[in-house]
PDB file of C-alpha atoms in Angstrom:
ATOM      1  CA  MET F  78     106.421  44.333  76.338  1.00 87.00           C
ATOM      2  CA  THR F  79     110.037  44.759  75.284  1.00 92.00           C
ATOM      3  CA  GLY F  80     113.073  45.683  77.290  1.00 92.00           C
ATOM      4  CA  ARG F  81     113.138  49.075  75.618  1.00 93.00           C
ATOM      5  CA  THR F  82     109.567  49.845  76.805  1.00 94.00           C
ATOM      6  CA  VAL F  83     110.456  48.855  80.391  1.00 95.00           C
ATOM      7  CA  LEU F  84     113.547  51.065  80.269  1.00 95.00           C
ATOM      8  CA  ILE F  85     111.524  54.059  79.027  1.00 96.00           C
ATOM      9  CA  TRP F  86     108.914  53.543  81.773  1.00 96.00           C
ATOM     10  CA  LEU F  87     111.680  53.204  84.388  1.00 96.00           C
ATOM     11  CA  PHE F  88     113.421  56.405  83.263  1.00 97.00           C
ATOM     12  CA  GLY F  89     110.076  58.217  83.044  1.00 97.00           C
ATOM     13  CA  PHE F  90     109.078  57.171  86.571  1.00 97.00           C
ATOM     14  CA  PHE F  91     112.359  58.157  88.213  1.00 97.00           C
ATOM     15  CA  GLY F  92     112.570  61.307  86.070  1.00 97.00           C
ATOM     16  CA  ALA F  93     109.177  62.431  87.403  1.00 98.00           C
ATOM     17  CA  ILE F  94     110.294  61.713  90.991  1.00 98.00           C
ATOM     18  CA  PHE F  95     113.539  63.672  90.542  1.00 98.00           C
ATOM     19  CA  ALA F  96     111.701  66.578  88.892  1.00 98.00           C
ATOM     20  CA  ALA F  97     109.163  66.766  91.751  1.00 98.00           C
ATOM     21  CA  ASN F  98     111.968  66.668  94.331  1.00 97.00           C
ATOM     22  CA  ALA F  99     113.853  69.412  92.487  1.00 97.00           C
ATOM     23  CA  VAL F 100     110.752  71.628  92.498  1.00 96.00           C
ATOM     24  CA  PHE F 101     110.173  71.036  96.232  1.00 95.00           C
ATOM     25  CA  ILE F 102     113.810  71.784  97.066  1.00 93.00           C
ATOM     26  CA  TRP F 103     113.710  74.979  94.988  1.00 91.00           C
ATOM     27  CA  LEU F 104     110.485  76.118  96.716  1.00 90.00           C
ATOM     28  CA  ALA F 105     111.842  75.291 100.195  1.00 86.00           C
ATOM     29  CA  LEU F 106     115.096  77.173  99.672  1.00 83.00           C
ATOM     30  CA  GLY F 107     113.277  80.146  98.137  1.00 78.00           C
ATOM     31  CA  SER F 108     110.881  80.501 101.059  1.00 75.00           C
ATOM     32  CA  PHE F 109     113.423  80.201 103.908  1.00 70.00           C
ATOM     33  CA  PRO F 110     113.544  83.629 105.611  1.00 64.00           C
ATOM     34  CA  GLY F 111     116.985  83.178 107.151  1.00 66.00           C
ATOM     35  CA  VAL F 112     118.387  82.683 110.600  1.00 67.00           C
ATOM     36  CA  ALA F 113     116.541  83.807 113.713  1.00 67.00           C
ATOM     37  CA  VAL F 114     119.696  84.301 115.814  1.00 71.00           C
ATOM     38  CA  GLU F 115     123.093  85.233 114.403  1.00 76.00           C
ATOM     39  CA  SER F 116     125.023  83.387 117.120  1.00 81.00           C
ATOM     40  CA  SER F 117     123.389  80.610 119.122  1.00 83.00           C
ATOM     41  CA  TYR F 118     126.394  80.583 121.445  1.00 87.00           C
ATOM     42  CA  LYS F 119     125.998  84.253 122.385  1.00 85.00           C
ATOM     43  CA  ALA F 120     122.239  83.832 122.786  1.00 83.00           C
ATOM     44  CA  GLY F 121     122.891  80.902 125.138  1.00 86.00           C
ATOM     45  CA  LEU F 122     125.267  83.001 127.246  1.00 85.00           C
ATOM     46  CA  ALA F 123     122.587  85.680 127.693  1.00 86.00           C
ATOM     47  CA  TYR F 124     119.905  83.122 128.608  1.00 89.00           C
ATOM     48  CA  ASN F 125     120.580  83.174 132.375  1.00 87.00           C
ATOM     49  CA  GLU F 126     120.409  86.964 132.383  1.00 87.00           C
ATOM     50  CA  GLU F 127     117.043  86.819 130.617  1.00 88.00           C
ATOM     51  CA  ILE F 128     115.728  84.339 133.198  1.00 91.00           C
ATOM     52  CA  ALA F 129     116.844  86.628 136.046  1.00 89.00           C
ATOM     53  CA  ALA F 130     115.219  89.649 134.359  1.00 88.00           C
ATOM     54  CA  SER F 131     111.951  87.737 133.902  1.00 91.00           C
ATOM     55  CA  LYS F 132     111.947  86.822 137.616  1.00 93.00           C
ATOM     56  CA  VAL F 133     112.427  90.480 138.569  1.00 91.00           C
ATOM     57  CA  GLN F 134     109.619  91.414 136.171  1.00 90.00           C
ATOM     58  CA  ALA F 135     107.304  88.781 137.682  1.00 92.00           C
ATOM     59  CA  ASP F 136     108.080  90.044 141.214  1.00 92.00           C
ATOM     60  CA  ARG F 137     106.750  93.485 140.259  1.00 91.00           C
ATOM     61  CA  HIS F 138     103.237  92.008 139.729  1.00 92.00           C
ATOM     62  CA  TRP F 139     102.424  94.523 137.031  1.00 92.00           C
ATOM     63  CA  ASP F 140      99.265  94.198 134.978  1.00 92.00           C
ATOM     64  CA  VAL F 141     100.049  95.103 131.367  1.00 92.00           C
ATOM     65  CA  GLU F 142      97.319  94.584 128.782  1.00 93.00           C
ATOM     66  CA  ALA F 143      97.884  95.117 125.063  1.00 93.00           C
ATOM     67  CA  LYS F 144      95.251  95.331 122.328  1.00 92.00           C
ATOM     68  CA  VAL F 145      95.828  95.487 118.582  1.00 92.00           C
ATOM     69  CA  ALA F 146      92.860  96.399 116.368  1.00 88.00           C
ATOM     70  CA  ARG F 147      93.411  96.179 112.616  1.00 87.00           C
ATOM     71  CA  ARG F 148      91.476  98.480 110.299  1.00 85.00           C
ATOM     72  CA  GLY F 149      90.411  97.610 106.769  1.00 81.00           C
ATOM     73  CA  ASP F 150      93.180  99.741 105.206  1.00 86.00           C
ATOM     74  CA  GLY F 151      95.985  97.689 106.834  1.00 81.00           C
ATOM     75  CA  THR F 152      96.760 100.069 109.690  1.00 88.00           C
ATOM     76  CA  ALA F 153      96.357  98.934 113.270  1.00 89.00           C
ATOM     77  CA  ASP F 154      95.810 100.742 116.555  1.00 92.00           C
ATOM     78  CA  ILE F 155      98.026  99.470 119.362  1.00 93.00           C
ATOM     79  CA  THR F 156      96.913 100.231 122.899  1.00 94.00           C
ATOM     80  CA  VAL F 157      98.750  99.265 126.083  1.00 94.00           C
ATOM     81  CA  ALA F 158      97.330  99.779 129.569  1.00 93.00           C
ATOM     82  CA  ALA F 159      99.878  99.346 132.385  1.00 93.00           C
ATOM     83  CA  HIS F 160      99.123  99.204 136.122  1.00 93.00           C
ATOM     84  CA  ASP F 161     101.219  98.321 139.134  1.00 91.00           C
ATOM     85  CA  GLU F 162     100.391  95.743 141.809  1.00 91.00           C
ATOM     86  CA  ALA F 163      98.032  98.144 143.606  1.00 91.00           C
ATOM     87  CA  GLY F 164      96.196  99.020 140.373  1.00 90.00           C
ATOM     88  CA  ALA F 165      97.757 102.474 139.998  1.00 92.00           C
ATOM     89  CA  PRO F 166      98.658 103.464 136.418  1.00 92.00           C
ATOM     90  CA  LEU F 167     102.330 103.148 135.473  1.00 90.00           C
ATOM     91  CA  SER F 168     103.421 106.473 134.045  1.00 89.00           C
ATOM     92  CA  GLY F 169     106.697 107.690 132.586  1.00 89.00           C
ATOM     93  CA  LEU F 170     107.676 104.497 130.764  1.00 91.00           C
ATOM     94  CA  VAL F 171     108.772 104.324 127.141  1.00 93.00           C
ATOM     95  CA  PHE F 172     106.909 101.462 125.447  1.00 93.00           C
ATOM     96  CA  THR F 173     107.984 100.018 122.101  1.00 95.00           C
ATOM     97  CA  ALA F 174     105.853  97.511 120.175  1.00 94.00           C
ATOM     98  CA  THR F 175     107.458  95.282 117.558  1.00 94.00           C
ATOM     99  CA  LEU F 176     105.192  93.349 115.199  1.00 92.00           C
ATOM    100  CA  ILE F 177     106.794  90.282 113.634  1.00 90.00           C
ATOM    101  CA  ARG F 178     105.353  88.033 110.962  1.00 86.00           C
ATOM    102  CA  PRO F 179     106.283  84.425 111.909  1.00 83.00           C
ATOM    103  CA  ALA F 180     107.867  82.227 109.236  1.00 73.00           C
ATOM    104  CA  SER F 181     108.140  85.115 106.829  1.00 72.00           C
ATOM    105  CA  ALA F 182     110.841  87.394 105.511  1.00 67.00           C
ATOM    106  CA  GLU F 183     108.435  90.331 105.862  1.00 72.00           C
ATOM    107  CA  ALA F 184     110.077  93.272 107.634  1.00 76.00           C
ATOM    108  CA  TYR F 185     109.402  93.925 111.322  1.00 83.00           C
ATOM    109  CA  ARG F 186     107.179  96.844 112.247  1.00 88.00           C
ATOM    110  CA  VAL F 187     108.586  98.813 115.193  1.00 93.00           C
ATOM    111  CA  VAL F 188     106.185 101.305 116.747  1.00 93.00           C
ATOM    112  CA  ALA F 189     107.072 103.752 119.537  1.00 93.00           C
ATOM    113  CA  LEU F 190     104.015 104.123 121.750  1.00 93.00           C
ATOM    114  CA  SER F 191     103.216 107.500 123.246  1.00 92.00           C
ATOM    115  CA  GLU F 192     101.571 108.033 126.612  1.00 91.00           C
ATOM    116  CA  GLY F 193      98.220 109.792 126.419  1.00 87.00           C
ATOM    117  CA  GLU F 194      96.497 109.519 129.735  1.00 86.00           C
ATOM    118  CA  SER F 195      98.424 108.165 132.698  1.00 87.00           C
ATOM    119  CA  GLY F 196      99.338 104.492 132.227  1.00 87.00           C
ATOM    120  CA  ARG F 197      97.838 104.263 128.724  1.00 93.00           C
ATOM    121  CA  TYR F 198     100.161 104.083 125.720  1.00 94.00           C
ATOM    122  CA  THR F 199      99.048 104.161 122.082  1.00 94.00           C
ATOM    123  CA  GLY F 200     100.533 103.942 118.609  1.00 93.00           C
ATOM    124  CA  ILE F 201      99.629 103.164 115.000  1.00 93.00           C
ATOM    125  CA  ALA F 202     101.272 100.536 112.798  1.00 91.00           C
ATOM    126  CA  SER F 203     100.816 100.562 109.041  1.00 87.00           C
ATOM    127  CA  GLY F 204     101.001  97.927 106.357  1.00 83.00           C
ATOM    128  CA  LEU F 205      99.764  94.994 108.420  1.00 84.00           C
ATOM    129  CA  SER F 206      98.208  92.196 106.444  1.00 83.00           C
ATOM    130  CA  GLU F 207      95.721  89.881 108.054  1.00 84.00           C
ATOM    131  CA  GLY F 208      96.961  86.675 109.626  1.00 85.00           C
ATOM    132  CA  ARG F 209      99.262  85.541 112.409  1.00 89.00           C
ATOM    133  CA  TRP F 210     101.631  88.021 114.056  1.00 90.00           C
ATOM    134  CA  ILE F 211     103.897  88.168 117.095  1.00 92.00           C
ATOM    135  CA  LEU F 212     103.661  91.259 119.303  1.00 93.00           C
ATOM    136  CA  GLU F 213     106.780  92.050 121.322  1.00 94.00           C
ATOM    137  CA  LEU F 214     106.405  94.748 123.956  1.00 95.00           C
ATOM    138  CA  GLU F 215     109.288  96.437 125.768  1.00 94.00           C
ATOM    139  CA  ALA F 216     109.085  99.156 128.371  1.00 93.00           C
ATOM    140  CA  ASP F 217     112.122 101.242 129.282  1.00 92.00           C
ATOM    141  CA  GLY F 218     112.260 102.904 132.666  1.00 86.00           C
ATOM    142  CA  ALA F 219     114.891 104.497 134.858  1.00 85.00           C
ATOM    143  CA  GLN F 220     116.577 101.104 135.425  1.00 83.00           C
ATOM    144  CA  GLY F 221     116.661 100.119 131.743  1.00 85.00           C
ATOM    145  CA  ILE F 222     114.235  97.569 130.319  1.00 89.00           C
ATOM    146  CA  VAL F 223     111.655  96.965 133.058  1.00 91.00           C
ATOM    147  CA  PHE F 224     109.044  95.001 131.108  1.00 92.00           C
ATOM    148  CA  ARG F 225     109.190  92.594 128.185  1.00 93.00           C
ATOM    149  CA  SER F 226     106.551  90.316 126.681  1.00 94.00           C
ATOM    150  CA  ARG F 227     106.055  88.296 123.525  1.00 93.00           C
ATOM    151  CA  ASN F 228     102.555  87.248 122.432  1.00 92.00           C
ATOM    152  CA  ARG F 229     101.134  85.535 119.365  1.00 93.00           C
ATOM    153  CA  MET F 230      97.972  86.976 117.880  1.00 91.00           C
ATOM    154  CA  PHE F 231      95.748  86.828 114.834  1.00 90.00           C
ATOM    155  CA  LEU F 232      94.766  89.984 112.976  1.00 86.00           C
ATOM    156  CA  SER F 233      91.541  89.635 111.024  1.00 83.00           C
ATOM    157  CA  ALA F 234      90.306  91.703 108.126  1.00 73.00           C
ATOM    158  CA  GLU F 235      87.642  94.111 109.309  1.00 64.00           C
TER     159      GLU F 235
END
C-alpha cells in the first residue's frame, strides 16, 4: 500500500462524509417552515394576559366538545357542542376553528362555524390530508374572546 493509495482513501472517506452532511443540511433548510412567533418579546409580554384569560375561562366551567370527522375526499365535518355549568346550551357565540398542520408549511384552514340548533356549531373544512393536526377553537361573545382551546388530533383516511 503506497502513500498515494492512503491519500486517495483518506480524501474519499472525508469527501463522502462532507457530501452526506451537505445533503442533510440542504434537506433540513428546505423543510424548515419558518418561525412560529414573529416576536418572542411581544409574545412574552402578552403571556400574563393569556394566563388571566384562561383562569376566567376555567371559572366559567363550560363544557365544550369538538369533533372532527374526515371524509374520504379530504373534507371534514367540524362539530362543536357548547354547554354552560348547568348543562344549558350556549347560544349566540361566534365559533372559529383553525386547523394547523404541525411541523409543516401547509397553509392553515380557518373555518367559521355556524350555529344550527342551540349550542351546536358546525362547519366544513376542505383539503385536509390524513395525519396529525392541531385544532384551535375560539368563541367570540359580547365580552370579546370568551373561549379558546388548542388540541392535537389525528385524522385518519376513511
